[in-house]
Amino acid sequence: MKRNVDHATEAVWAGEKAYRVHGASQVPVVNSVAYNYDDLDHWYQVAIGEEDGHIYGRNTNPTVASFEDKIKQMEGAEAATSFSTGMAAISNTLHTFLRPGDRVVSIKDTYGGTNKIFTEFLPKLDIEIELCETGNHEAMENEIKKGCRLIHLETPTNPTVKITDIERIAELAREQDALLVVDNTFATPILQNPLSLGADLVIHSATKFLGGHADALGGVLCGRKDLVEQVFHYREINGATMDPNAAYLMIRGMKTLDLRVWKQTENAGRLAEYLSNHPAVAEVFYPGLEDHPNHEIAKKQMKGFGSMFSFSLHGGMDAVKEVLPRLEFANRAANLGAVETTVGPARTTSHVESTPEERAELGIAEGLIRYSAGIESFDDLKQDLENALQALNVSNAQS
Ligand SMILES: *Cc1c(COP(=O)(O)O)cnc(C)c1O
């Protein structure tokens, strides 16, 4: 598909036609572990990669390939390869490119699981990790200039939605011959395309917005063919393969990605605005708010500010325990990016893997609430928050 086609159209049509069979208008779920070859020479040619085809499900599968094709086109990438989860995409990518003695520069605010790879697992392999203050570009540039093999970014971050300038870091990464990997889970390809900003590789937890319905796990990596092929090889051997049923749910979910993300972004923007004027609310973090420290960078590199925000209440964790159970139109769950509004304290969602001390160091208050805006009506979501916050008996200056 040509790149001048809009994301909304790609979401529906990209990676579809080549995978259909029997005249069906939808991509089939191919539940087959292996593929039959009566012609042994053909089988051999496919096995050594000389001819197209599938051999064994750990390596490739047609439904999974259709999903990879769709996201590849939406990210404007040469190639894509998928995984059983977002964390598998991240860990397989890191393990493909890193060797003992290598140095990695990243940020303090990565997703909790990613942070654990950096602080718990990679150091055991004699890989040095430097985690910089998120959003402090000078500090990060100084660390990159000391030399590093790989830079891992996540922007916006989870849950305090901090922003890093991808283009600025990409320029230095090229100079230093370091690979720049960007976790684009929060922005989705609808709002941000890191490859067009100079990143080498982009990762998604497909579990979140791509699937969009909180019913399937998956991860995906997009980028230059020679790089993606190396990670594909690591994954086909090490085995964190996406299931074809999950791939089907991703394909189906992605058809509405554009619709969902814009609606969710509008809801998040208006709710963040509403909460920032509410007397019971201490702080609101949303890149669309003008007082967000990197609002201008977000405006430059994103088409919209996204559907994730977080906020804290004056009453701390006690107030959170009063308010969250009262929300009628929200799942209280450790997930995000679904059609349903989903809320939870950071301490039981994004940073459940961190200790209270680690969260404090990241500026994540124990009472910080992560809010993933769903596709419900804004008026209903606002009313729901208003009703729940009323339980705190704080006089509302607005009303
Ligand atoms: C959820 C998430 C991940 C991990 O994805 P899983 O599919 O749960 O393994 C990685 N990065 C970000 C930003 C996430 O939100």
XYZ file of C-alpha atoms and ligand atoms in Angstrom, residues 84-90 110-114 152 154-158 183-186 203-209 216-219 308 334-336 350 370, ligand 1:
54
model
C 3.538 -13.392 22.435
C 3.540 -10.212 24.582
C 4.862 -6.670 24.579
C 7.521 -7.650 27.118
C 8.694 -10.439 24.789
C 9.099 -7.838 22.027
C 11.208 -5.698 24.352
C 10.048 3.146 31.380
C 7.208 0.650 31.854
C 7.700 -1.318 35.107
C 8.609 -4.561 33.329
C 11.118 -2.827 31.062
C 15.649 2.736 24.664
C 9.302 5.350 25.765
C 7.273 8.488 25.057
C 4.779 9.299 26.486
C 5.754 7.300 29.582
C 3.656 5.221 31.881
C 8.259 1.958 22.766
C 5.282 3.565 21.000
C 2.554 1.757 22.962
C 0.968 4.901 24.449
C 7.897 -1.493 19.652
C 4.260 -1.898 20.670
C 2.588 -3.830 23.386
C -0.224 -4.896 21.014
C -2.109 -5.979 24.127
C -3.070 -2.361 24.669
C -4.371 -0.074 21.899
C -5.504 -10.815 23.725
C -1.803 -10.464 24.524
C 0.800 -9.556 21.936
C 3.815 -7.483 21.001
C -3.609 8.353 28.898
C -3.996 -3.397 35.422
C -4.548 -2.635 31.767
C -4.870 0.309 29.396
C 2.326 0.078 35.669
C -3.665 6.173 35.996
C 1.912 -2.971 28.818
C 3.138 -2.344 28.326
C 4.263 -3.114 27.987
C 4.281 -4.619 28.157
O 3.354 -5.245 27.330
P 2.721 -6.706 27.643
O 1.925 -6.989 26.431
O 1.930 -6.577 28.905
O 3.867 -7.636 27.840
C 5.378 -2.464 27.501
N 5.411 -1.139 27.359
C 4.361 -0.356 27.687
C 4.456 1.106 27.497
C 3.187 -0.929 28.179
O 2.156 -0.158 28.510
